[in-house]
XYZ file of C-alpha atoms in Angstrom:
610
model
C 115.824 74.091 78.473
C 114.980 77.481 76.994
C 112.583 76.028 74.417
C 111.027 73.694 76.983
C 110.396 76.615 79.316
C 108.594 78.694 76.719
C 106.635 75.650 75.503
C 105.461 74.783 79.004
C 104.397 78.354 79.652
C 102.517 78.540 76.340
C 100.666 75.291 77.018
C 99.703 76.429 80.505
C 98.398 79.762 79.244
C 96.458 78.040 76.452
C 94.719 75.701 78.858
C 93.740 78.571 81.153
C 92.442 80.699 78.295
C 90.356 77.859 76.831
C 88.605 77.466 80.186
C 88.216 81.179 80.835
C 84.634 82.412 80.977
C 83.478 85.488 79.110
C 82.307 87.268 82.268
C 84.325 90.515 82.563
C 86.346 91.492 85.589
C 84.933 94.445 87.483
C 86.984 97.163 89.153
C 86.110 95.611 92.489
C 87.806 92.376 91.370
C 91.154 93.979 90.562
C 93.386 96.757 91.805
C 92.409 99.883 89.848
C 95.976 100.890 89.108
C 94.895 103.784 86.936
C 93.425 105.422 90.029
C 96.416 104.841 92.314
C 98.174 108.121 93.074
C 101.932 107.942 92.688
C 103.254 109.563 95.869
C 106.977 109.603 95.152
C 107.049 113.075 93.552
C 105.937 116.601 94.442
C 103.181 116.647 91.814
C 100.938 113.750 92.824
C 99.293 112.216 89.769
C 97.155 109.147 89.206
C 99.280 106.302 87.859
C 97.321 106.434 84.600
C 98.207 110.111 83.991
C 101.980 109.968 84.501
C 104.199 110.588 81.492
C 106.997 108.285 82.595
C 107.570 104.532 82.706
C 106.205 103.684 86.145
C 105.228 100.251 87.441
C 103.106 99.615 90.514
C 103.263 96.371 92.496
C 100.068 96.291 94.564
C 99.481 94.490 97.863
C 97.435 91.839 96.026
C 100.255 91.277 93.550
C 102.756 91.048 96.407
C 100.676 88.301 98.014
C 100.350 86.438 94.694
C 103.997 86.788 93.675
C 105.435 83.517 95.063
C 108.073 85.778 96.671
C 108.865 85.851 100.379
C 111.135 88.924 100.329
C 111.629 92.181 98.450
C 114.649 91.030 96.418
C 112.793 88.049 94.943
C 109.713 90.199 94.335
C 111.554 92.928 92.395
C 113.332 90.364 90.263
C 109.988 89.515 88.668
C 109.785 93.005 87.130
C 111.038 93.656 83.600
C 113.917 96.116 83.524
C 114.931 95.312 87.116
C 118.092 93.258 87.642
C 118.430 91.965 91.206
C 121.770 90.180 91.552
C 121.391 87.946 94.584
C 123.804 85.869 96.617
C 121.742 83.076 98.148
C 118.252 82.616 99.554
C 115.797 84.992 101.262
C 117.247 88.081 99.555
C 120.071 87.790 102.056
C 122.584 89.849 100.070
C 121.607 91.472 96.771
C 122.394 94.412 94.503
C 119.789 96.514 92.688
C 120.138 97.569 89.036
C 117.655 99.307 86.696
C 118.010 99.242 82.912
C 121.669 98.320 82.929
C 122.816 100.904 85.469
C 125.026 99.995 88.417
C 123.993 99.509 92.050
C 125.415 102.994 92.723
C 123.039 104.492 90.133
C 119.711 103.354 91.614
C 117.818 105.043 94.444
C 115.624 103.277 97.000
C 113.058 105.247 99.014
C 110.836 104.280 101.950
C 107.673 106.398 102.095
C 109.562 109.019 100.094
C 112.662 109.038 102.331
C 115.851 108.581 100.321
C 117.854 105.565 101.516
C 121.062 106.294 99.580
C 124.377 105.503 101.267
C 127.434 107.662 100.579
C 129.763 104.751 101.395
C 128.491 102.511 98.588
C 125.254 101.686 96.763
C 126.063 98.049 97.476
C 124.102 98.466 100.731
C 120.897 99.697 99.074
C 118.970 96.447 99.529
C 120.034 96.196 103.179
C 117.283 98.771 103.762
C 114.643 96.479 102.226
C 111.511 96.090 104.360
C 109.669 92.830 105.089
C 106.860 92.387 102.567
C 104.325 92.055 105.415
C 104.455 95.853 105.971
C 104.457 96.942 102.302
C 101.271 98.346 100.777
C 102.669 98.849 97.278
C 105.915 99.527 95.409
C 106.345 102.361 92.899
C 109.064 101.713 90.309
C 110.249 104.695 88.247
C 112.469 103.702 85.328
C 114.653 106.109 83.413
C 116.221 109.436 84.427
C 114.722 110.506 87.758
C 117.352 112.922 89.056
C 115.204 116.029 88.570
C 112.596 114.430 90.865
C 114.822 112.740 93.478
C 118.382 113.986 93.104
C 121.688 112.516 92.028
C 121.399 108.852 93.039
C 118.391 108.283 90.739
C 120.732 107.985 87.748
C 118.809 105.169 86.017
C 115.663 105.012 88.154
C 114.162 104.864 91.621
C 112.002 102.544 93.719
C 109.663 103.882 96.401
C 108.330 101.458 99.029
C 104.957 102.635 100.361
C 104.184 101.116 103.750
C 100.750 100.040 104.940
C 98.220 102.301 106.610
C 96.428 101.016 109.692
C 92.637 100.984 109.442
C 91.742 98.155 111.840
C 93.106 96.076 114.717
C 94.868 92.912 113.548
C 97.521 90.486 114.756
C 99.244 87.895 112.573
C 101.998 85.396 113.310
C 104.058 83.623 110.664
C 106.381 80.617 110.848
C 108.302 79.206 107.863
C 110.797 76.364 107.546
C 112.541 74.847 104.577
C 115.679 73.829 102.725
C 119.129 74.629 104.142
C 117.569 74.719 107.598
C 115.795 77.976 106.805
C 113.683 79.100 109.747
C 111.701 82.343 109.508
C 109.370 83.724 112.156
C 107.492 87.023 112.388
C 104.741 88.831 114.253
C 102.829 91.804 112.824
C 100.475 93.892 114.950
C 98.199 96.706 113.720
C 96.324 98.863 116.197
C 93.916 101.680 115.353
C 93.128 103.806 118.414
C 90.970 106.878 118.853
C 93.685 109.431 118.173
C 96.598 107.312 116.953
C 97.404 104.192 114.970
C 100.380 101.839 115.043
C 101.903 99.103 112.880
C 104.605 96.944 114.515
C 106.551 94.116 112.891
C 109.311 91.884 114.282
C 110.948 89.065 112.333
C 113.983 86.828 112.333
C 115.389 84.727 109.480
C 118.112 82.097 109.896
C 119.719 79.438 107.712
C 122.742 77.154 107.692
C 123.387 78.257 104.094
C 123.163 76.497 100.753
C 126.932 75.847 100.628
C 129.974 76.304 102.844
C 130.033 79.624 104.744
C 126.728 81.024 103.460
C 124.815 80.830 106.747
C 122.902 83.895 107.932
C 121.024 85.324 110.889
C 118.849 88.348 110.024
C 116.584 90.398 112.302
C 114.044 93.079 111.310
C 112.138 95.571 113.455
C 109.593 98.029 112.074
C 107.249 100.582 113.660
C 104.941 102.983 111.861
C 102.739 105.293 113.948
C 100.346 108.157 113.310
C 99.734 110.521 116.211
C 97.197 113.317 116.705
C 94.832 111.939 114.053
C 91.984 114.253 115.043
C 93.998 117.422 114.443
C 97.333 117.812 112.651
C 98.392 114.194 112.137
C 102.102 113.387 112.534
C 103.532 110.231 110.981
C 106.543 108.412 112.403
C 108.429 105.551 110.794
C 111.348 103.669 112.312
C 113.153 100.574 111.067
C 116.127 98.513 112.155
C 117.652 95.624 110.219
C 120.653 93.530 111.250
C 122.288 90.941 109.006
C 125.077 88.521 109.917
C 126.241 86.192 107.168
C 128.999 84.080 105.743
C 130.094 85.537 102.398
C 131.772 82.694 100.512
C 133.046 84.293 97.285
C 130.661 87.244 97.601
C 133.446 89.828 97.135
C 137.155 89.850 96.228
C 137.396 86.630 94.172
C 135.411 83.358 94.082
C 138.320 81.674 95.898
C 137.860 83.917 98.972
C 135.641 81.361 100.682
C 135.982 82.499 104.318
C 134.705 86.074 104.058
C 132.187 87.278 106.635
C 130.039 90.402 106.998
C 127.691 92.063 109.449
C 125.497 95.029 108.544
C 123.036 97.217 110.431
C 120.615 99.584 108.733
C 118.282 101.899 110.649
C 115.921 104.783 109.950
C 113.713 107.115 111.938
C 111.604 109.798 110.289
C 108.769 112.205 111.103
C 106.464 113.907 108.625
C 103.159 115.726 108.397
C 101.036 117.353 105.708
C 99.252 120.689 105.409
C 96.602 120.745 102.691
C 94.087 123.200 101.315
C 92.218 123.536 98.051
C 95.312 124.865 96.249
C 98.254 124.054 98.504
C 99.840 120.846 99.698
C 102.931 121.122 101.930
C 104.773 118.078 103.291
C 107.710 118.662 105.682
C 109.878 115.760 106.835
C 112.926 115.144 109.029
C 114.861 111.872 109.236
C 118.006 110.136 110.391
C 119.424 107.140 108.515
C 122.337 105.032 109.717
C 124.283 102.174 108.121
C 127.058 100.100 109.673
C 129.101 97.602 107.707
C 131.750 95.270 109.168
C 133.673 93.104 106.706
C 136.151 90.364 107.654
C 138.292 88.678 105.000
C 138.890 85.499 107.043
C 135.996 84.746 109.358
C 138.095 82.556 111.637
C 140.758 85.264 112.094
C 139.464 88.873 111.797
C 142.930 90.235 112.540
C 144.085 89.345 109.004
C 141.884 91.999 107.367
C 138.870 93.863 108.721
C 136.917 96.938 107.613
C 134.357 98.855 109.670
C 132.308 101.650 108.107
C 129.595 103.687 109.869
C 127.556 106.220 107.863
C 125.025 108.647 109.334
C 122.724 110.805 107.230
C 120.599 113.502 108.883
C 118.097 115.182 106.585
C 115.218 117.641 106.404
C 113.019 118.374 103.426
C 109.872 120.245 102.454
C 107.893 119.305 99.337
C 105.137 121.608 98.101
C 102.608 121.696 95.288
C 100.388 124.616 94.249
C 97.412 124.352 91.899
C 96.391 127.371 89.841
C 94.741 128.176 86.526
C 98.128 127.679 84.881
C 98.494 124.095 86.156
C 100.294 122.474 89.065
C 103.635 123.738 90.352
C 105.827 121.500 92.469
C 108.817 122.789 94.388
C 110.869 121.726 97.370
C 114.136 121.764 99.238
C 116.101 118.821 100.605
C 119.054 119.376 102.964
C 121.207 116.661 104.492
C 124.484 116.177 106.306
C 126.497 112.963 105.974
C 129.092 111.666 108.413
C 131.338 108.689 107.691
C 133.646 106.959 110.163
C 135.807 104.211 108.700
C 139.105 102.521 109.440
C 139.652 102.277 105.662
C 137.927 105.289 104.113
C 138.773 107.735 106.906
C 136.486 110.206 108.647
C 134.485 112.159 106.073
C 131.523 114.506 105.987
C 129.431 116.094 103.269
C 126.675 118.683 103.212
C 124.093 118.587 100.419
C 121.258 120.915 99.468
C 118.907 120.273 96.546
C 116.280 122.662 95.186
C 113.490 121.149 93.078
C 111.144 122.953 90.699
C 108.665 121.586 88.165
C 105.385 122.680 86.605
C 102.741 120.746 84.717
C 100.845 122.486 81.917
C 97.721 120.944 80.403
C 96.705 121.960 76.888
C 94.472 120.770 74.037
C 91.406 120.203 76.203
C 93.620 118.569 78.866
C 94.776 115.877 76.449
C 98.348 117.217 76.291
C 100.484 117.535 79.441
C 103.941 119.091 79.532
C 106.053 118.986 82.708
C 109.453 120.687 82.614
C 111.540 120.626 85.753
C 114.989 121.000 87.227
C 116.892 119.968 90.348
C 119.948 121.956 91.431
C 122.228 120.377 94.044
C 125.110 121.820 96.021
C 127.660 119.307 97.338
C 130.223 120.635 99.792
C 132.896 118.566 98.032
C 131.618 118.642 94.414
C 129.994 122.117 94.230
C 126.885 122.770 92.083
C 125.220 120.427 89.600
C 121.899 120.752 87.781
C 119.540 118.045 86.516
C 117.032 119.469 84.008
C 114.369 117.385 82.289
C 110.940 117.407 80.695
C 108.025 114.963 80.460
C 105.410 115.145 77.686
C 102.245 113.072 77.405
C 99.232 112.968 75.087
C 95.992 111.186 75.965
C 94.722 109.569 72.759
C 91.541 108.369 74.482
C 90.381 107.417 77.973
C 92.454 104.219 77.903
C 95.451 105.067 75.728
C 98.287 107.515 76.320
C 101.555 108.261 74.498
C 104.444 109.864 76.356
C 108.083 110.841 76.167
C 110.720 112.314 78.448
C 114.304 113.475 78.417
C 116.553 114.192 81.356
C 120.112 114.961 82.359
C 121.577 113.239 85.394
C 124.719 112.974 87.555
C 126.153 110.551 90.105
C 128.893 111.785 92.388
C 131.487 109.176 93.410
C 130.898 107.170 96.568
C 133.465 107.240 99.356
C 134.473 103.730 98.274
C 135.235 105.054 94.773
C 137.223 107.930 96.230
C 139.197 106.502 99.118
C 139.047 102.698 99.284
C 142.400 100.961 99.726
C 143.439 97.358 100.270
C 146.404 95.234 99.112
C 144.860 94.945 95.611
C 142.813 98.132 95.154
C 143.172 101.927 95.211
C 140.437 104.571 95.032
C 141.034 108.014 93.524
C 140.093 111.156 95.428
C 140.232 113.153 92.168
C 137.361 111.297 90.508
C 134.727 113.378 88.717
C 130.941 112.824 88.777
C 129.374 110.456 86.274
C 126.880 112.064 83.923
C 124.309 111.007 81.346
C 121.587 112.243 79.028
C 118.595 109.890 78.791
C 115.592 109.830 76.464
C 112.473 107.693 76.339
C 109.231 107.398 74.351
C 106.400 105.056 75.237
C 102.713 104.216 75.203
C 100.312 102.972 77.917
C 96.951 101.205 77.660
C 94.523 100.643 80.555
C 91.213 98.841 80.979
C 89.813 97.147 84.100
C 90.868 93.764 82.675
C 93.991 94.516 80.652
C 96.973 96.849 80.975
C 99.932 97.172 78.647
C 102.889 99.489 78.190
C 105.822 99.699 75.821
C 108.818 102.034 75.858
C 111.987 102.657 73.853
C 114.881 104.276 75.737
C 118.403 105.551 75.184
C 121.105 106.679 77.634
C 124.439 108.306 76.718
C 126.691 108.194 79.780
C 130.207 109.529 80.189
C 132.926 109.537 82.850
C 131.604 106.292 84.323
C 133.757 105.006 87.177
C 135.503 101.637 86.968
C 138.432 99.894 88.670
C 140.941 98.897 85.975
C 144.532 97.770 85.468
C 146.880 97.049 82.552
C 148.714 93.980 83.902
C 147.657 91.086 86.112
C 150.040 91.983 89.029
C 148.967 95.663 89.036
C 146.617 97.231 91.584
C 143.007 97.895 90.628
C 142.744 101.665 90.170
C 139.519 103.702 90.251
C 139.178 105.986 87.244
C 136.604 107.860 85.107
C 137.240 105.703 82.082
C 133.958 104.649 80.564
C 131.735 106.254 77.963
C 128.701 104.054 77.495
C 125.617 104.125 75.289
C 122.715 101.986 76.493
C 119.598 101.572 74.422
C 116.705 99.173 74.511
C 112.989 98.647 74.770
C 110.592 97.258 77.335
C 107.102 95.705 77.171
C 104.786 94.935 80.095
C 101.299 93.410 80.037
C 98.831 92.229 82.662
C 95.532 90.438 81.948
C 92.761 89.693 84.442
C 90.144 87.059 83.655
C 87.800 84.652 85.410
C 87.549 80.881 85.699
C 84.595 79.452 87.604
C 83.964 82.951 89.014
C 87.476 83.100 90.526
C 89.909 85.865 89.578
C 92.999 84.932 87.561
C 95.924 87.041 86.413
C 98.669 86.645 83.819
C 101.526 89.180 83.746
C 104.280 89.224 81.111
C 107.301 91.468 80.696
C 110.249 91.701 78.323
C 113.299 93.969 78.236
C 116.051 94.201 75.645
C 119.290 96.083 76.387
C 122.249 96.824 74.163
C 125.388 98.379 75.662
C 128.058 99.998 73.517
C 131.257 100.730 75.401
C 133.233 103.571 73.845
C 136.983 104.130 74.014
C 137.758 101.564 76.719
C 141.434 100.801 76.162
C 142.371 98.680 79.196
C 143.308 95.044 79.638
C 141.434 94.343 82.889
C 138.145 95.807 84.127
C 136.592 94.914 87.497
C 133.129 96.158 86.560
C 132.869 94.830 83.044
C 129.400 95.494 81.658
C 127.211 92.444 82.304
C 123.676 93.731 81.808
C 120.614 91.628 81.100
C 120.629 91.729 77.298
C 117.370 89.775 77.107
C 115.027 89.480 80.082
C 111.633 87.789 80.053
C 109.446 87.610 83.161
C 106.026 86.049 83.653
C 103.693 85.339 86.537
C 100.470 83.313 86.425
C 98.274 83.673 89.524
C 95.331 81.298 89.472
C 92.508 80.112 91.697
C 90.365 77.119 90.799
C 88.972 76.304 94.247
C 87.503 78.540 96.934
C 90.344 78.259 99.458
C 93.315 77.411 97.219
C 95.369 79.709 94.993
C 98.629 79.040 93.197
C 101.302 81.061 91.448
C 103.849 80.146 88.808
C 106.759 82.458 87.993
C 109.080 82.002 85.019
C 112.214 84.082 84.389
C 114.559 83.944 81.427
C 117.773 85.964 81.335
C 120.606 86.336 78.849
C 123.477 88.567 79.925
C 125.874 90.480 77.716
C 128.558 88.004 78.821
C 126.666 85.336 76.851
C 125.412 83.408 79.872
C 121.687 82.537 79.821
C 119.401 80.714 82.207
C 115.763 79.754 82.848
C 114.356 79.740 86.379
C 110.931 78.529 87.515
C 109.390 79.328 90.908
C 105.973 78.359 92.253
C 103.834 78.730 95.338
C 100.493 77.566 96.705
C 98.343 79.198 99.378
C 95.595 77.347 101.244
C 93.302 79.655 103.246
C 91.302 78.131 106.077
C 89.484 81.049 107.708
C 92.121 82.594 109.976
C 94.893 80.152 108.983
C 96.997 80.240 105.822
C 99.222 77.352 104.767
C 101.868 78.148 102.160
C 104.462 76.256 100.156
C 107.036 78.059 98.001
C 109.389 76.302 95.597
C 112.355 78.190 94.125
C 114.393 77.131 91.088
C 112.278 73.981 90.799
C 114.186 72.633 87.767
C 117.648 73.038 89.392
C 119.040 75.581 86.927
C 122.767 76.217 87.265
C 123.389 79.941 87.028
C 125.145 82.998 88.467
C 123.733 86.457 89.028
C 126.870 88.195 90.313
C 130.593 87.677 90.977
C 130.567 83.991 89.961
C 128.547 83.125 93.079
C 126.432 80.046 92.169
C 122.749 80.414 92.995
C 121.015 77.725 95.075
C 119.505 74.718 93.348
C 115.863 73.789 93.912
C 114.703 74.587 97.437
C 111.434 74.647 99.385
C 109.898 76.808 102.080
C 106.738 75.820 103.995
C 104.800 78.310 106.072
C 101.921 78.798 108.500
C 100.321 82.204 109.039
C 97.580 82.761 111.607
C 95.442 85.888 111.755
C 94.003 86.679 115.180
C 90.678 88.491 115.356
């Protein structure tokens, strides 16, 4: 199957390239990524000028991705490992470059969505793709920019801005009795603007006890546009689902879970020729109820509620010496849990970085540091430096090095059940990461390549010596992870219609040091080889189609090929869509021996009201 997959892709690309016309793509035909400003740091830089490995998924690419949710969309990116359990991104974990789900940070419009209970809930905060303008993916050590949860990288979801009045309604139905409905309303008024989205997703499940009922509510408003504009964002997501084999062991077929994730935040910006100051306050809440036997919750039930209240100010100052970025982020965390107890933590992080430009602005050097105080883990510092050299207008070489921590989650510290014990004496994980890379940009072709290395120590695992023993949390792992990553995207024309081919490849090699245990719950199972490709084509005025191919080989030895496809028919205000997932019925697992669904279809109608 592996050889057939690559052969089919090669033939398809060859046919498209033979028919491609020589007419170049203009900047108006494509998203000018080099001009997009990355907003997830204090020093705002055009994407083209950053000296880190950063990927941007634009709104056009989101529409042409053949994905109907954020989990499926991110899985098409090289270096990103989304380990799903079922359809519609219902339950998934987020990994970057071999790190764990506790080592990756998700942000929404710059607001950190980390959860002190467990990083397993990161993707519960995922927004519907209808409200996403673009996604900024930062790979590698990002702690000096974001703080301790960005151990291996960070993902910032940038939501849409309202510029006109629109209303759209969407209805989808498909395999496993999937039924998705949503309404999105955008309103631009004289002194305010508003974006409102409501959606519900249901399914009977692709096997026993994998049904779900998910609801999403989203509001983004800008007030006082004529004077000092104030932005508000609020989200609420509720998920109810059968969790057959999702946790514990594959034989635990009657598990059930309900989660709620909510956020409300306010921000504004003061700007002058030299200064830019962005204050923000927010409140994030996550609730997780887990039942071991759905039919009888009294057998075993956990309820965790985490509240995070935060305030931050990010500032940049431009002078003859360059751009200085500095900020402060303070937050208080409250946890109430029948298993983990009642806990609280206060955190304060100070950020400082400065970008120098030398050699006729061809060389940029950005040292920086983040210093965090944890009320239960005291002070930790995350220094780092980025260096870039512009070889010409289209080509740039770069490198960076950074030191990073991850403090244990409350699950690591205090979790207890009949088979598992946490350890309240755990120490923070730590790592030193390095990377060198090169980027190339033209209006029709972009490419990047990077080599990276990460030496991590004191990594947390649950281990035991004998089969009857309890799983015990401990700082047992020292791990070296090295690899390289290549990404390319090519825009061309056929019959005056825009086409796009994107390819990505990541290689990872993990070397576990001094692990002398018989049983490990979190045995390393990274994507050793990962190949991703997406071909977005249009041959007729109102019809476009997308083909996505993914190949993965994990360090466990398991490998699989998965093909997805979609077609969009646009008839003025009406769009008709068909999305096919796993069209060749690949048998594979992404996490915890949970089999992924075989081939399934989703048909949709979207109507845009004037």
